[in-house]
Short mmCIF file of N, CA and C in Angstrom, two decimals:
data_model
loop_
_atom_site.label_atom_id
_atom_site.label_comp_id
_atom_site.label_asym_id
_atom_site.label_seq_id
_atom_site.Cartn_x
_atom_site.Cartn_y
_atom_site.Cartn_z
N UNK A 576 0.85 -1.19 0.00
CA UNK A 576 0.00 0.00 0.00
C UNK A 576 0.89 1.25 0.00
N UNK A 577 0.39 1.96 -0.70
CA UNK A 577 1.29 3.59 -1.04
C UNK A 577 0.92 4.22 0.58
N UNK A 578 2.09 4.79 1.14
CA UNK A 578 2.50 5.40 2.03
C UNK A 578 1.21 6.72 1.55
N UNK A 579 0.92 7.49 2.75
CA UNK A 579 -0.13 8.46 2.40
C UNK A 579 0.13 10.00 1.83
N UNK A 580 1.21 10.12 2.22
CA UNK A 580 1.80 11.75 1.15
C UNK A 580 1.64 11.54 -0.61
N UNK A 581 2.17 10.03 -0.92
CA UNK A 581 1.99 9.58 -2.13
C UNK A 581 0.44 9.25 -2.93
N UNK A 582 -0.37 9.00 -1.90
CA UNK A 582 -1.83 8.75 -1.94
C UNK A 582 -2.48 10.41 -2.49
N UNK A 583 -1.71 10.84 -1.38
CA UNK A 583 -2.24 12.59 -1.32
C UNK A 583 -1.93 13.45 -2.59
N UNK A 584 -0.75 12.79 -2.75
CA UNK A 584 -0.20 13.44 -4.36
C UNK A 584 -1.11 13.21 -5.78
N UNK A 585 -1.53 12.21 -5.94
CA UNK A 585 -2.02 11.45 -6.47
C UNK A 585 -2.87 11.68 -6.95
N UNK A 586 -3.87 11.84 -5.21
CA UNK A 586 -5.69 12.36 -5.24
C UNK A 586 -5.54 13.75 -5.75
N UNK A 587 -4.87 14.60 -5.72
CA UNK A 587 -4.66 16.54 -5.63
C UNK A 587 -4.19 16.25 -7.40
N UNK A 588 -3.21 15.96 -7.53
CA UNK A 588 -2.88 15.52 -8.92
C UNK A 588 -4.36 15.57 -9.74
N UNK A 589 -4.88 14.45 -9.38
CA UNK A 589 -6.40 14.13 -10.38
C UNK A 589 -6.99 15.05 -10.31
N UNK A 590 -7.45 14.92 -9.25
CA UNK A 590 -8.30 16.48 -8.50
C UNK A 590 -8.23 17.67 -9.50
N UNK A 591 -6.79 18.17 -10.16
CA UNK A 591 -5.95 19.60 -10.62
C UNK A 591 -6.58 18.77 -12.28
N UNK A 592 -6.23 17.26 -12.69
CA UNK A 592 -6.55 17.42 -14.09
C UNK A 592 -8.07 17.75 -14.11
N UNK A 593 -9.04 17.01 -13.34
CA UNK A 593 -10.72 17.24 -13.84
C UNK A 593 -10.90 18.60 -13.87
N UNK A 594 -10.26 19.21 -12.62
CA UNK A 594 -10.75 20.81 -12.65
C UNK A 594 -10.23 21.47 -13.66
N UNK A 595 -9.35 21.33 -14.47
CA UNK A 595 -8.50 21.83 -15.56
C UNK A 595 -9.25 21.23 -16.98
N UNK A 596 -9.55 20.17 -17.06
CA UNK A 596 -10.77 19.77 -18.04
C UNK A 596 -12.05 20.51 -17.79
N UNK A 597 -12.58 20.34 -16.88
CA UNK A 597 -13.67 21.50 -16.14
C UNK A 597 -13.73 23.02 -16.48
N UNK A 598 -12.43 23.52 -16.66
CA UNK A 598 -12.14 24.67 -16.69
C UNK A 598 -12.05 24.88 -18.39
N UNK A 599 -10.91 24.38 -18.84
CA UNK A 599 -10.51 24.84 -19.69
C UNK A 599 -10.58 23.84 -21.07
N UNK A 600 -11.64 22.95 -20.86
CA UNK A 600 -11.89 21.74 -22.15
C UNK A 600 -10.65 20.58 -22.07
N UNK A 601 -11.69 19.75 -22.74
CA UNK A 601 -10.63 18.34 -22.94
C UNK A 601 -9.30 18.46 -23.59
N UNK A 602 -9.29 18.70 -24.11
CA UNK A 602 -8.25 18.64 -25.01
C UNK A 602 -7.35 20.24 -24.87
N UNK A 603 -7.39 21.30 -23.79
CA UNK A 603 -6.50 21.92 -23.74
C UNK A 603 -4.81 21.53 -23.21
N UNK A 604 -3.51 22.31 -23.71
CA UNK A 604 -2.66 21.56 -22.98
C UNK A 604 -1.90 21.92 -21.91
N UNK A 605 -3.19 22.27 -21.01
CA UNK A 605 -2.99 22.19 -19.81
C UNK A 605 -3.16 21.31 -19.17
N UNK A 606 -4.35 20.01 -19.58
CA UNK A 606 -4.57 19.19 -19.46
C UNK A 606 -3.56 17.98 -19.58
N UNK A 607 -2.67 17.99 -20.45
CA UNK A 607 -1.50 17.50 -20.94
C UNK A 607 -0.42 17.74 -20.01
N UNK A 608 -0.42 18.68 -19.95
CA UNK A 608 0.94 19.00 -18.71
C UNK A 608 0.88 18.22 -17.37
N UNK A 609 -0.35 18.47 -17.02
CA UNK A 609 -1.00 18.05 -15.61
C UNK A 609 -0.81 16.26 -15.55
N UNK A 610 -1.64 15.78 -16.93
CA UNK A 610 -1.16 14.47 -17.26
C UNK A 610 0.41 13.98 -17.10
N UNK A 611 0.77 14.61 -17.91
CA UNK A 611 2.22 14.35 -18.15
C UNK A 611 3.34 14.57 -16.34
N UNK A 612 2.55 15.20 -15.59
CA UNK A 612 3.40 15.66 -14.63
C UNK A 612 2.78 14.12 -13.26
N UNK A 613 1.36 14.09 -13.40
CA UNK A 613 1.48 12.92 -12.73
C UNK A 613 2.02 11.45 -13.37
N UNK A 614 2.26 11.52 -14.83
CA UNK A 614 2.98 9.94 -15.18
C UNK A 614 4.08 9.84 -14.95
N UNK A 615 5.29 11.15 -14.64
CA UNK A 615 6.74 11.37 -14.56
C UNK A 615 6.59 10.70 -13.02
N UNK A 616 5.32 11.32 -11.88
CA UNK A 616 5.26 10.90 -10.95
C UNK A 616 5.12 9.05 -10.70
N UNK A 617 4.24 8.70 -11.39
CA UNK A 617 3.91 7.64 -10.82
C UNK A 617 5.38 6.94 -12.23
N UNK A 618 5.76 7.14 -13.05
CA UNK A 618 7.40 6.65 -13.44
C UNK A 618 8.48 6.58 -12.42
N UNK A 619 8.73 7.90 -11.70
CA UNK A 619 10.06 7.67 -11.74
C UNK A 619 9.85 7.55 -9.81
N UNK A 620 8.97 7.83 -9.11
CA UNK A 620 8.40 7.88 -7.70
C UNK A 620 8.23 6.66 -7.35
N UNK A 621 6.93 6.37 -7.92
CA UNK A 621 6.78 4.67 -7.47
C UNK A 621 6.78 3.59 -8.42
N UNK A 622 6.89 4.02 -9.34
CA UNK A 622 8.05 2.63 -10.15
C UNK A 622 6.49 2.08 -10.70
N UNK A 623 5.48 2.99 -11.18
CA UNK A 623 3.92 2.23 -11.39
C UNK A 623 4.18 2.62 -13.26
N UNK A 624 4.65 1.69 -13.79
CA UNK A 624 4.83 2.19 -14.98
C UNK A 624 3.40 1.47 -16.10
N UNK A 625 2.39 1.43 -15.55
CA UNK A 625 1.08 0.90 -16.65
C UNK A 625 0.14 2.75 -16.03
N UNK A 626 0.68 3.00 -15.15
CA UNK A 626 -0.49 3.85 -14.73
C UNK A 626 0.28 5.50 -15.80
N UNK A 627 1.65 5.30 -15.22
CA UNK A 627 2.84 6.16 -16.39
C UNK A 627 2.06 6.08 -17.73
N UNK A 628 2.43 4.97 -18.36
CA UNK A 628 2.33 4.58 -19.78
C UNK A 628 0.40 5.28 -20.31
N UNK A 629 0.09 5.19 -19.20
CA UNK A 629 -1.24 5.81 -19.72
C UNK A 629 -1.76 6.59 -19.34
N UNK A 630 -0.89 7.92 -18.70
CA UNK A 630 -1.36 8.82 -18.33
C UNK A 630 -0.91 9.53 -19.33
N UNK A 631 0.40 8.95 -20.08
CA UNK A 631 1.32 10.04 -21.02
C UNK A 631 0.63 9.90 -22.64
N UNK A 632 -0.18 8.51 -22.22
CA UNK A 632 -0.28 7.86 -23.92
C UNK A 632 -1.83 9.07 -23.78
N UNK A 633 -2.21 9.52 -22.76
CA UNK A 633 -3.49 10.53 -22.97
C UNK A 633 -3.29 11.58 -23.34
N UNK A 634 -1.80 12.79 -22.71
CA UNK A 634 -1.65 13.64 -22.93
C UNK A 634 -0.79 13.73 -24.27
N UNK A 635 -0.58 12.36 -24.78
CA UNK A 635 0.56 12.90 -26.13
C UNK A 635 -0.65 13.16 -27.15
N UNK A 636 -2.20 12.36 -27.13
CA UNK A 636 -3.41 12.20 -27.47
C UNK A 636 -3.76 13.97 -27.56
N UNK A 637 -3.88 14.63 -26.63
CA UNK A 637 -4.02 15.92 -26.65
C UNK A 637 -2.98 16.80 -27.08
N UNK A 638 -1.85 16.98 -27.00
CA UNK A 638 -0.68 17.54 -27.44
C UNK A 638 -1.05 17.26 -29.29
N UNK A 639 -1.12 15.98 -29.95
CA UNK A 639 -1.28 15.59 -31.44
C UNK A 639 -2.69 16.46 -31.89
N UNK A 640 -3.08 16.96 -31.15
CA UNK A 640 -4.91 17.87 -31.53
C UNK A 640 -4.73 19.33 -31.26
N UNK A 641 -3.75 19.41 -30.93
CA UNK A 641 -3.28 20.70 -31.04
C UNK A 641 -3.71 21.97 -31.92
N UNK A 642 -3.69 23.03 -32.40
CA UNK A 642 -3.11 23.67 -33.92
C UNK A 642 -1.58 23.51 -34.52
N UNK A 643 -1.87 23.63 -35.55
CA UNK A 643 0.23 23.33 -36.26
C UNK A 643 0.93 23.78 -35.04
N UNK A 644 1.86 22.70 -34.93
CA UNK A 644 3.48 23.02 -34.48
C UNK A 644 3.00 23.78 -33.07
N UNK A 645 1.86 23.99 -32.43
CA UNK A 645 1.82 24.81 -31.29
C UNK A 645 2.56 24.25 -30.09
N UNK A 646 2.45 22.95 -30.26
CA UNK A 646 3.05 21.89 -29.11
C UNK A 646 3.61 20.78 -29.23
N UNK A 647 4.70 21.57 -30.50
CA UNK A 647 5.48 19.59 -31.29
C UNK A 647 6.62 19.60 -30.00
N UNK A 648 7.43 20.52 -29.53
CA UNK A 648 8.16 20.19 -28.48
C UNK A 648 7.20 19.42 -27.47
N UNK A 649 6.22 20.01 -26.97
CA UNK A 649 5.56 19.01 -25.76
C UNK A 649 5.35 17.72 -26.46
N UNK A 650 4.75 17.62 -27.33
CA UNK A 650 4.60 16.49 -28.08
C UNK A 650 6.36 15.40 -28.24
N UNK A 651 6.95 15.97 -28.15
CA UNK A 651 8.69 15.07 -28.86
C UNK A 651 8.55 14.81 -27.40
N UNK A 652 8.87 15.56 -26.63
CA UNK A 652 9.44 15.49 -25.17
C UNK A 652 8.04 14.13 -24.63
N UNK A 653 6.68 13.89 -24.99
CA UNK A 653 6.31 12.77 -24.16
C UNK A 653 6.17 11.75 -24.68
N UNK A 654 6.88 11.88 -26.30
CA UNK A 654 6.78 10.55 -26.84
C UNK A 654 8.53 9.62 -25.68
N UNK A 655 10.04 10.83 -26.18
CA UNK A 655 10.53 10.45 -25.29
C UNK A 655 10.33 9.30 -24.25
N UNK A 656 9.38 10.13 -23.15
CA UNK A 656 8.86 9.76 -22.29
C UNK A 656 8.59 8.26 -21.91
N UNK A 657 7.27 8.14 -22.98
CA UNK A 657 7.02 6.90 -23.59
C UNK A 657 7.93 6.04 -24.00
N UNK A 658 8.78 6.14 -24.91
CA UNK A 658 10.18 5.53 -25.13
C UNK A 658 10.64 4.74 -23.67
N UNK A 659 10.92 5.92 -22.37
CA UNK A 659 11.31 5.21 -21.73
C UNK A 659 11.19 4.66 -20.85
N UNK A 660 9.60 5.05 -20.86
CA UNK A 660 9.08 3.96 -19.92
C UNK A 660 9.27 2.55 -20.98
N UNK A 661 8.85 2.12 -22.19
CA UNK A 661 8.83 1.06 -22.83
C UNK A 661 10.10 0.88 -22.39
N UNK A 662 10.81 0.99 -22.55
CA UNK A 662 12.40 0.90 -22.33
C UNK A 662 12.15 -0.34 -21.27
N UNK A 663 11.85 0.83 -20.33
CA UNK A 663 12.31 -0.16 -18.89
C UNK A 663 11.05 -1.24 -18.32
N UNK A 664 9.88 -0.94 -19.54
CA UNK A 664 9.06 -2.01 -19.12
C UNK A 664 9.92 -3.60 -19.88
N UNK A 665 10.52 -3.40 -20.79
CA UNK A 665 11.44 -4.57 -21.54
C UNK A 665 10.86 -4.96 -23.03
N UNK A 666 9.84 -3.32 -23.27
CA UNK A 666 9.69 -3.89 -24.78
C UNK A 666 10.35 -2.71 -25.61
N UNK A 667 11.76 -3.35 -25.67
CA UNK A 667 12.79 -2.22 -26.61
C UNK A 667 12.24 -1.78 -28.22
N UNK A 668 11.74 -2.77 -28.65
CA UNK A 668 11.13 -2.17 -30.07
C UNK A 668 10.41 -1.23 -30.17
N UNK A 669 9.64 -1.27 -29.62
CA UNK A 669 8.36 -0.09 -29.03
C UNK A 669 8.98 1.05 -28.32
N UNK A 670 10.17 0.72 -27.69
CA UNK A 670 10.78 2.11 -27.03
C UNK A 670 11.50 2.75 -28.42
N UNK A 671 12.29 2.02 -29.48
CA UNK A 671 13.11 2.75 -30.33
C UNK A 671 12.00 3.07 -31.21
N UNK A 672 11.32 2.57 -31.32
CA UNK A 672 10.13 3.24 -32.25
C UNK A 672 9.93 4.76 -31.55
N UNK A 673 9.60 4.66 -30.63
CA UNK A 673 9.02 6.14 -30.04
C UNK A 673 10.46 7.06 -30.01
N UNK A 674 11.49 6.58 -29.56
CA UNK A 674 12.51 7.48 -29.62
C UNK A 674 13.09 8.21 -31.09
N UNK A 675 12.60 6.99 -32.30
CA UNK A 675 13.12 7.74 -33.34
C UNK A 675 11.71 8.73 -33.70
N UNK A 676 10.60 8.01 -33.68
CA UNK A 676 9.54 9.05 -33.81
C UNK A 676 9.90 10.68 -33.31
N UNK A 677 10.20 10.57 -32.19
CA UNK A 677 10.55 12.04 -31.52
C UNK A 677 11.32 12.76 -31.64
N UNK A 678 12.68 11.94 -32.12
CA UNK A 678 14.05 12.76 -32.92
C UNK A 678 13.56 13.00 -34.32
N UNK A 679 12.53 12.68 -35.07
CA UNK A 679 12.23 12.94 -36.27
C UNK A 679 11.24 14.66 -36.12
N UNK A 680 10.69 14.35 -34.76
CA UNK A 680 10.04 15.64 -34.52
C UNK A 680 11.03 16.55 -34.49
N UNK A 681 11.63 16.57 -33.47
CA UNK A 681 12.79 17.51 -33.18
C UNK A 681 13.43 18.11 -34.43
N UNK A 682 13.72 16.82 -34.96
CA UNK A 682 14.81 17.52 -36.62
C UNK A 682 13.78 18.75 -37.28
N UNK A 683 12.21 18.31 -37.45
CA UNK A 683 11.73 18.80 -38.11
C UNK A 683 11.22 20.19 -38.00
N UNK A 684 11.87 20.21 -36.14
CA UNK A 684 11.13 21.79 -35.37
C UNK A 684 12.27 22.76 -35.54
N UNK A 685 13.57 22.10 -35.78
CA UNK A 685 14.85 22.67 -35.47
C UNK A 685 15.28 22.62 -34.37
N UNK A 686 14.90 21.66 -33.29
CA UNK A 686 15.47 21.85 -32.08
C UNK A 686 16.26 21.42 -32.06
N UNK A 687 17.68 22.18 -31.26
CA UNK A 687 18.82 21.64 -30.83
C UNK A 687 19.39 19.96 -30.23
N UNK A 688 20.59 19.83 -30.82
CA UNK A 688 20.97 18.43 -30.24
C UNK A 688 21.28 18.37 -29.06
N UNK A 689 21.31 19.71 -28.60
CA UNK A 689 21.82 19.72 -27.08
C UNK A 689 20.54 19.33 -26.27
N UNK A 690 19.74 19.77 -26.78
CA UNK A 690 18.42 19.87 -25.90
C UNK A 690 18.14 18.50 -25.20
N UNK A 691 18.01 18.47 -23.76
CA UNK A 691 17.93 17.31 -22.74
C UNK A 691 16.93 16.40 -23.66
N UNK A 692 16.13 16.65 -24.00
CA UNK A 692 15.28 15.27 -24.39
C UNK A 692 15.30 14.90 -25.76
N UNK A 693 16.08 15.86 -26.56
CA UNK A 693 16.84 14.90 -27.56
C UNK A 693 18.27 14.24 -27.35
N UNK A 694 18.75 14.66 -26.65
CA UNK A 694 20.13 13.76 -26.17
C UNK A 694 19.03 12.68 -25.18
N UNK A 695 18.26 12.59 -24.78
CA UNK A 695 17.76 11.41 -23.69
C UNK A 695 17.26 10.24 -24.98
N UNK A 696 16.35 11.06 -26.13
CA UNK A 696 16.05 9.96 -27.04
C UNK A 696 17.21 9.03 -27.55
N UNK A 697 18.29 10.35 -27.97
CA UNK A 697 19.49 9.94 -28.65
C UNK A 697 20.34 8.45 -27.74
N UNK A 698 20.10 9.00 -26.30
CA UNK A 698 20.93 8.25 -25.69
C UNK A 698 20.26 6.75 -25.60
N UNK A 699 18.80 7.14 -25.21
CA UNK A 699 17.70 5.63 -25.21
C UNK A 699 18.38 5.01 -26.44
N UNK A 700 18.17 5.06 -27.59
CA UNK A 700 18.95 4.75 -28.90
C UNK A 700 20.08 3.68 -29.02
N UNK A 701 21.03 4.55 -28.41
CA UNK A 701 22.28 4.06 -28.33
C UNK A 701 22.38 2.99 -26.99
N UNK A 702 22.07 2.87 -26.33
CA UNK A 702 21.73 2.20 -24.94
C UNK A 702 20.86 0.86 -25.35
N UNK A 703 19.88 0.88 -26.05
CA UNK A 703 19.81 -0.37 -26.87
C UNK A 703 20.12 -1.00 -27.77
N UNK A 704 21.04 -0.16 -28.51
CA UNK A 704 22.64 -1.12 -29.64
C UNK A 704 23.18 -1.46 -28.67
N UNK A 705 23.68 -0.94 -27.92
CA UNK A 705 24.66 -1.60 -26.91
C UNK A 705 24.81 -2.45 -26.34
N UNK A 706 23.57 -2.82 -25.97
CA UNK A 706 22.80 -3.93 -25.42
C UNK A 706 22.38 -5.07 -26.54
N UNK A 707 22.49 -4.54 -27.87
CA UNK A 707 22.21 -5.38 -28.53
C UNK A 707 20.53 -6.00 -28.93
N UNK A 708 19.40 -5.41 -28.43
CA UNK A 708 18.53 -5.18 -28.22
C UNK A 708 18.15 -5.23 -29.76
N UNK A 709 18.68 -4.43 -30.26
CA UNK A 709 18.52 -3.95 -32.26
C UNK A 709 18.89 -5.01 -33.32
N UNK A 710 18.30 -6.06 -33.30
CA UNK A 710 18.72 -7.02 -33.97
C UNK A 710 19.12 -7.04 -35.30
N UNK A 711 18.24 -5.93 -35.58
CA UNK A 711 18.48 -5.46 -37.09
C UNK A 711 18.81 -4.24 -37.40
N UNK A 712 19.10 -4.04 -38.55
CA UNK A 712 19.42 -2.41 -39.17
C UNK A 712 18.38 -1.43 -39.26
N UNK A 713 17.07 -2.24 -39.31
CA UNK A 713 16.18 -1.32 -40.00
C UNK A 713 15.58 -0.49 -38.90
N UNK A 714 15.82 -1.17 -37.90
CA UNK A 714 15.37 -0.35 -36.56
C UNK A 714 16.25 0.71 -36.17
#
């Protein structure tokens, strides 16, 4: 059972997305952020990576409904995301899929190689050649 500060996070978390759907429509991306900020939580906090994987697979859902290009960085940055949770759930295909998906965004926004979550895709990438994970070329 989750310790109760984590419970509390959780409930206030949800609590902040309905009222933010409430407020400001489904599909604003504020809604997305809010998403995206409790899946980083329940990723990298308590290690709940199905509750992750689908809190982010909602807000990348809203980020893609966007208008043009308004939110392809938010959009690259939670495919990332996705990447690595797949990563560490152990289905690497599905993670390099999403990681090249997102470096294809990036190229296409002009964002920098420096930028943390294209060096994180870049690195997811390389971290499964290494491993050998990439059985093939085409991946």
């Amino acid at each position: 059972m989750a310790q109760p500060h984590v419970e509390n996070f959780i409930q206030h978390q949800k609590e902040e997305i309905n009222n933010t759907r409430n407020r400001l429509g489904t599909s604003h991306p504020e809604v997305a952020r809010s998403l995206s900020t409790l899946a980083l939580y329940f990723y990298h906090v308590i290690r709940n990576l199905d509750e992750a994987l689908n809190a982010l697979t909602q807000a990348l859902e809203i980020f893609k409904v966007q208008p043009e290009h308004t939110c392809d960085l938010e959009l690259a940055v939670t495919i990332v995301d996705i990447g690595d949770i797949y990563r560490a759930m152990g289905n690497h295909e599905k993670a390099v899929f999403k990681y090249k998906e997102a470096l294809k965004i990036f190229r296409e926004n002009d964002i920098s190689e420096s930028h943390p979550a294209v060096c994180g895709a870049t690195r997811g990438v390389m971290l499964l050649r290494r491993t050998n994970v990439l059985l093939d070329s085409r991946q």
